[in-house]
Tab-separated table of C-alpha atoms in Angstrom:
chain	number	residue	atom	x	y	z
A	1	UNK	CA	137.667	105.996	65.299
A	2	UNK	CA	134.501	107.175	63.744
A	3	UNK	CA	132.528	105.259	61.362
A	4	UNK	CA	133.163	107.700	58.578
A	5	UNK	CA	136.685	107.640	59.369
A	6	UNK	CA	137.650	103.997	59.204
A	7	UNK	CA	135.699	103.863	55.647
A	8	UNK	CA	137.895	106.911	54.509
A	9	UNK	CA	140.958	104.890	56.159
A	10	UNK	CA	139.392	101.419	54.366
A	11	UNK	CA	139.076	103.860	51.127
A	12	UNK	CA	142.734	105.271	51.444
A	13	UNK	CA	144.045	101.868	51.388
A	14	UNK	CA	141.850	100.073	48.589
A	15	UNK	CA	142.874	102.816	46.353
A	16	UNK	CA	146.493	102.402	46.780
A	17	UNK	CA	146.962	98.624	47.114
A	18	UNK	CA	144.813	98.527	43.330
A	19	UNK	CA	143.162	95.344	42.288
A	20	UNK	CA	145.103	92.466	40.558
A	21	UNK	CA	144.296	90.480	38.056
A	22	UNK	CA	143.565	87.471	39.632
A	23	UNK	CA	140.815	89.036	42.215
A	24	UNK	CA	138.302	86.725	43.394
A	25	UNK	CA	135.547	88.710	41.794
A	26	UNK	CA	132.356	88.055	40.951
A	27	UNK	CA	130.112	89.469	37.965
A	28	UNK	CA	128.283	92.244	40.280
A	29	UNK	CA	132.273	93.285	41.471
A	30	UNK	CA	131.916	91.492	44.850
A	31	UNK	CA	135.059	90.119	46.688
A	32	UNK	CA	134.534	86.552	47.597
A	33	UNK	CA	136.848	84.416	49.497
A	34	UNK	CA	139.171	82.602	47.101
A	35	UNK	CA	142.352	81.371	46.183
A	36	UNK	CA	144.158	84.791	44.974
A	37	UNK	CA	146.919	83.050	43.071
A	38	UNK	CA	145.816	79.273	42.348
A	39	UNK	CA	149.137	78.969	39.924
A	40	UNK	CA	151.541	76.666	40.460
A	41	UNK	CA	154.135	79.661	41.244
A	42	UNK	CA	151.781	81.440	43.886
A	43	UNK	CA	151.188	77.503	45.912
A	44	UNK	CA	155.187	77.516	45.707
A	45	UNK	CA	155.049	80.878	47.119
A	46	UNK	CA	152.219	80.448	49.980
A	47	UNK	CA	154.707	76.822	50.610
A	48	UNK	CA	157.448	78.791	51.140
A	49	UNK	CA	156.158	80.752	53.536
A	50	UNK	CA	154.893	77.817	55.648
A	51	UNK	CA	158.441	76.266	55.773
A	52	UNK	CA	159.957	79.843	56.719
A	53	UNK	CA	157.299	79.579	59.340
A	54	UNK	CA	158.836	75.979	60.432
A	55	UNK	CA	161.747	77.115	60.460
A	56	UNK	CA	161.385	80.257	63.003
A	57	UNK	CA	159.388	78.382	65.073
A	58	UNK	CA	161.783	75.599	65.233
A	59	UNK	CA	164.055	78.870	66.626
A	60	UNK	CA	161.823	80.082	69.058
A	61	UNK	CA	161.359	76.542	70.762
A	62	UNK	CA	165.250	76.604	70.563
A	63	UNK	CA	165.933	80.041	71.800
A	64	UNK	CA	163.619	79.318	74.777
A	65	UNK	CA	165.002	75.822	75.711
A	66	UNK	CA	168.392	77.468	75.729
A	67	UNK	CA	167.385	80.774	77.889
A	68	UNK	CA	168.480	83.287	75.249
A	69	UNK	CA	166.100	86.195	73.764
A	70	UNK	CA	163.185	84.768	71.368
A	71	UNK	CA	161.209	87.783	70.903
A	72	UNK	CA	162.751	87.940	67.549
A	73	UNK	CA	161.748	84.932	66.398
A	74	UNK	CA	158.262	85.197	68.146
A	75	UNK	CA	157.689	88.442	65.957
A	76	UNK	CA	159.311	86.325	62.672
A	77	UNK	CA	156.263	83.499	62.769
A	78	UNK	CA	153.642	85.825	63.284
A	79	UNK	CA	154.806	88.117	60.556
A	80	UNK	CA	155.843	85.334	58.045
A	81	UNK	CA	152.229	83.391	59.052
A	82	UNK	CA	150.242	86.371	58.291
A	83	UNK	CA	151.887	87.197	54.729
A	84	UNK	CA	151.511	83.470	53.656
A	85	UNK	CA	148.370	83.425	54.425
A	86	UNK	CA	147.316	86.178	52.931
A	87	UNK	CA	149.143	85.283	49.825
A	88	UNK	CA	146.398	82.961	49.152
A	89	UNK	CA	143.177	84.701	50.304
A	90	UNK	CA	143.970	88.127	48.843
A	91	UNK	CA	142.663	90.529	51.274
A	92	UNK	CA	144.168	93.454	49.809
A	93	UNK	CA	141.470	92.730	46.592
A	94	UNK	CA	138.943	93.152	49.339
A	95	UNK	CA	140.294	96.250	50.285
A	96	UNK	CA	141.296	97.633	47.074
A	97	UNK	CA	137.153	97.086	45.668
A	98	UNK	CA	135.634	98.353	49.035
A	99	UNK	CA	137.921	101.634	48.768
A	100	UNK	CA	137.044	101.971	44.697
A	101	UNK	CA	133.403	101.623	45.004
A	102	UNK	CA	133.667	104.424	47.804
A	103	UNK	CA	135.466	106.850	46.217
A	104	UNK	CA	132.630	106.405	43.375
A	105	UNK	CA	129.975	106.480	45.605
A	106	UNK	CA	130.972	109.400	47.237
A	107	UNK	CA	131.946	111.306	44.170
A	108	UNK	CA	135.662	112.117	44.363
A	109	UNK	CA	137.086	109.041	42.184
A	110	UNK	CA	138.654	111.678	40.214
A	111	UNK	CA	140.722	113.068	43.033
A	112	UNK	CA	141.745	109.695	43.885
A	113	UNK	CA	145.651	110.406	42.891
A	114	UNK	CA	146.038	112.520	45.699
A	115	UNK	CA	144.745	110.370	48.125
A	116	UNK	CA	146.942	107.242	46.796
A	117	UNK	CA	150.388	109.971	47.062
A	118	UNK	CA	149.396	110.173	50.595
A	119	UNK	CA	148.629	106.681	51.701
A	120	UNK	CA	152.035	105.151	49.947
A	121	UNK	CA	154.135	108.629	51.545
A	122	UNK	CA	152.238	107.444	54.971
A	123	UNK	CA	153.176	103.880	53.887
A	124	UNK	CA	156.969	104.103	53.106
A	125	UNK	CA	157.057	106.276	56.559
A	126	UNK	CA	155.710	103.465	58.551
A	127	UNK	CA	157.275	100.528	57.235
A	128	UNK	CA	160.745	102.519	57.373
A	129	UNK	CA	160.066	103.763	60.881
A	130	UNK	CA	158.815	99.788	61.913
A	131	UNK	CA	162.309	98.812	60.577
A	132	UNK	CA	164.395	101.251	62.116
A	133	UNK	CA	162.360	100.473	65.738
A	134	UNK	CA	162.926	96.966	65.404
A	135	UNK	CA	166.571	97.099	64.438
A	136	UNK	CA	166.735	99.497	67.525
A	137	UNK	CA	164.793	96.619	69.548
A	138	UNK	CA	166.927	93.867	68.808
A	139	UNK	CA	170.473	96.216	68.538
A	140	UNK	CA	172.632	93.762	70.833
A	141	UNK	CA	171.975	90.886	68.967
A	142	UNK	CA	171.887	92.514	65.487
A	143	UNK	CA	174.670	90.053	64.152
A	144	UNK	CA	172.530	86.915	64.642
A	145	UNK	CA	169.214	89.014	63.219
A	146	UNK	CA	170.958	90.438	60.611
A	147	UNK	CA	170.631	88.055	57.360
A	148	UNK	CA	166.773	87.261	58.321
A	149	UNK	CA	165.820	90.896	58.592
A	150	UNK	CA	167.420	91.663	55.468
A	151	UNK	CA	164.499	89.279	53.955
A	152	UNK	CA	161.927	90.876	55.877
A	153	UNK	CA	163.063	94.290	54.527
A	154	UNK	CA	163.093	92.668	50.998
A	155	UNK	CA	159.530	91.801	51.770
A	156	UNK	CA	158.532	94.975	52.848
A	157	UNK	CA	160.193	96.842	49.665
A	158	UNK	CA	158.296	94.361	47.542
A	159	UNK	CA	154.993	95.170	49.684
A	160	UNK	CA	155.983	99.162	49.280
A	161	UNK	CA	156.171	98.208	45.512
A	162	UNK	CA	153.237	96.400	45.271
A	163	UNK	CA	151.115	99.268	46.553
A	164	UNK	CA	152.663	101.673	44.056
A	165	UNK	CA	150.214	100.729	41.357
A	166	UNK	CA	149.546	103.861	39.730
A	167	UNK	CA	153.309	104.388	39.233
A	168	UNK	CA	155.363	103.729	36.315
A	169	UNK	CA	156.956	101.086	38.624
A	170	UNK	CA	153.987	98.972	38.298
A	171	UNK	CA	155.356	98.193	34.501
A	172	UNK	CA	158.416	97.107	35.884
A	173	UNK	CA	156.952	94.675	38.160
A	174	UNK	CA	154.416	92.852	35.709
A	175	UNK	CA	157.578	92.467	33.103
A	176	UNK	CA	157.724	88.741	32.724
A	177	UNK	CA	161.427	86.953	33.087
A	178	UNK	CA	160.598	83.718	31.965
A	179	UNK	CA	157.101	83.929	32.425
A	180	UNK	CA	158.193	85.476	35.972
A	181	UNK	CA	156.883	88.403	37.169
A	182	UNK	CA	159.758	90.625	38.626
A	183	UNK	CA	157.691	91.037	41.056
A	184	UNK	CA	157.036	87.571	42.187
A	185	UNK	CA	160.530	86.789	42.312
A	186	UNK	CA	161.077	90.166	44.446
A	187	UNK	CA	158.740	88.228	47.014
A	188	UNK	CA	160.206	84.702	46.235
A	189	UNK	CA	163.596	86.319	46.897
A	190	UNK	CA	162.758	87.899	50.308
A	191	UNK	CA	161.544	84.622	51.826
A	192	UNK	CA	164.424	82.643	50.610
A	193	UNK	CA	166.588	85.327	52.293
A	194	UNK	CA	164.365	84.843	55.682
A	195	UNK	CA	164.665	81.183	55.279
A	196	UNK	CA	168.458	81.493	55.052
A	197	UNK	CA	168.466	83.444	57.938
A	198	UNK	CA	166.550	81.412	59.987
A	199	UNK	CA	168.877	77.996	59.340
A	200	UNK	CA	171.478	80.629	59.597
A	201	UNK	CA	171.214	81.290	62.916
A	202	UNK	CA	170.291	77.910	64.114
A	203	UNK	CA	173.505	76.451	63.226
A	204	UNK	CA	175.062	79.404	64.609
A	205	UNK	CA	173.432	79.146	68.058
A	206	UNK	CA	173.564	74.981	68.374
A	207	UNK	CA	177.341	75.366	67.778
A	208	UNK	CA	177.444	77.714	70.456
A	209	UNK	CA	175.410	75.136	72.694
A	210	UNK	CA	177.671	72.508	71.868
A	211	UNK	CA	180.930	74.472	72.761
A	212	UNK	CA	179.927	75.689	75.584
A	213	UNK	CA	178.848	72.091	77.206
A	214	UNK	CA	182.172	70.747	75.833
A	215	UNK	CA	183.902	73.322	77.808
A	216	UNK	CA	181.683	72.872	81.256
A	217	UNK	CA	183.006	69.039	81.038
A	218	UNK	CA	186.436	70.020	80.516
A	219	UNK	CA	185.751	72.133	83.780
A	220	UNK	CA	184.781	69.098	85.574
């Protein structure tokens, strides 16, 4: 990919992921790395995260210790370890200035609209078509999988969301519930769903374990 290319691509993204509030921004309009949400919700986010991290790992050490399929859970951490992290350092800020100032720079700002339509159509096609692949991927073991990826596709609908800045959507998502935005709790939501998926299926699978070594004694 060509230099102008990947600043078009850098540009097609900044515009539609917009720039929040709480950027780490400094008075010329330079990104800096910083805490993106240094609130007492966002730490609680970024900490639930970690522990949803824990808690697939502690299923991918258990998956492989019992020969059964891990990939799954393999895929979880990394995905789960990126998104906490970034929680906290706020790349898409980064992204989101770099793209504005080019669009300025290079004089089509105003046409900007058009190139945020494509990006989130371009968007919504990929993260469908990554869930529909991975559900494919995993098929024969869908019923353990099932409750965790439900929270990963609540993350991904509140990632979708997120980018959707310039639509009236973005009103709906800074309402506050109790000085909640809708949505944080979208995000808050997903992760508790992964979470639950995670113990979930470790209780699932050590019962499993346990039965069958109570029927190899019998056998004996």
């Amino acid at each position: 990919m060509t230099q102008p290319h990947c600043r078009a691509f850098a540009l097609a993204m900044g515009l539609a992921a917009g720039v929040p509030a709480r950027a780490a921004v400094d008075a010329q309009g330079n990104w800096f790395p910083s805490i993106g949400d240094p609130s007492v919700l966002g730490w609680f986010t970024a900490a639930l995260y970690l522990v949803t991290v824990a808690l697939a790992a502690r299923n991918l050490a258990f998956a492989k210790r019992t020969a059964v399929p891990s990939s799954f859970w393999l895929s979880l951490c990394v995905l789960m370890f990126a998104l906490g992290v970034n929680k906290q350092l706020d790349l898409q800020t980064w992204v989101g200035i770099t793209g504005r100032r080019l669009s300025i720079e290079q004089g089509w700002y105003a046409d900007r609209r058009i190139v945020q339509g494509v990006f989130i159509v371009l968007l919504c096609v990929g993260v469908t078509g990554a869930l529909l692949v991975a559900r494919r991927h995993w098929i024969q073991l869908w019923g353990e999988y099932r409750l965790a990826f439900l929270g990963v596709s609540l993350l991904c609908l509140f990632i979708v969301v997120r980018a959707i800045t310039f639509h009236h959507i973005d009103r709906v998502l800074r309402l506050d519930l109790a000085d909640i935005r809708l949505g944080a709790l979208l995000e808050i939501c997903g992760v508790l769903v992964v979470g639950s998926g995670c113990i979930w299926w470790h209780r699932l699978h050590r019962r499993r374990v346990a039965r069958f070594f109570r029927q190899q004694a019998l056998r004996r």
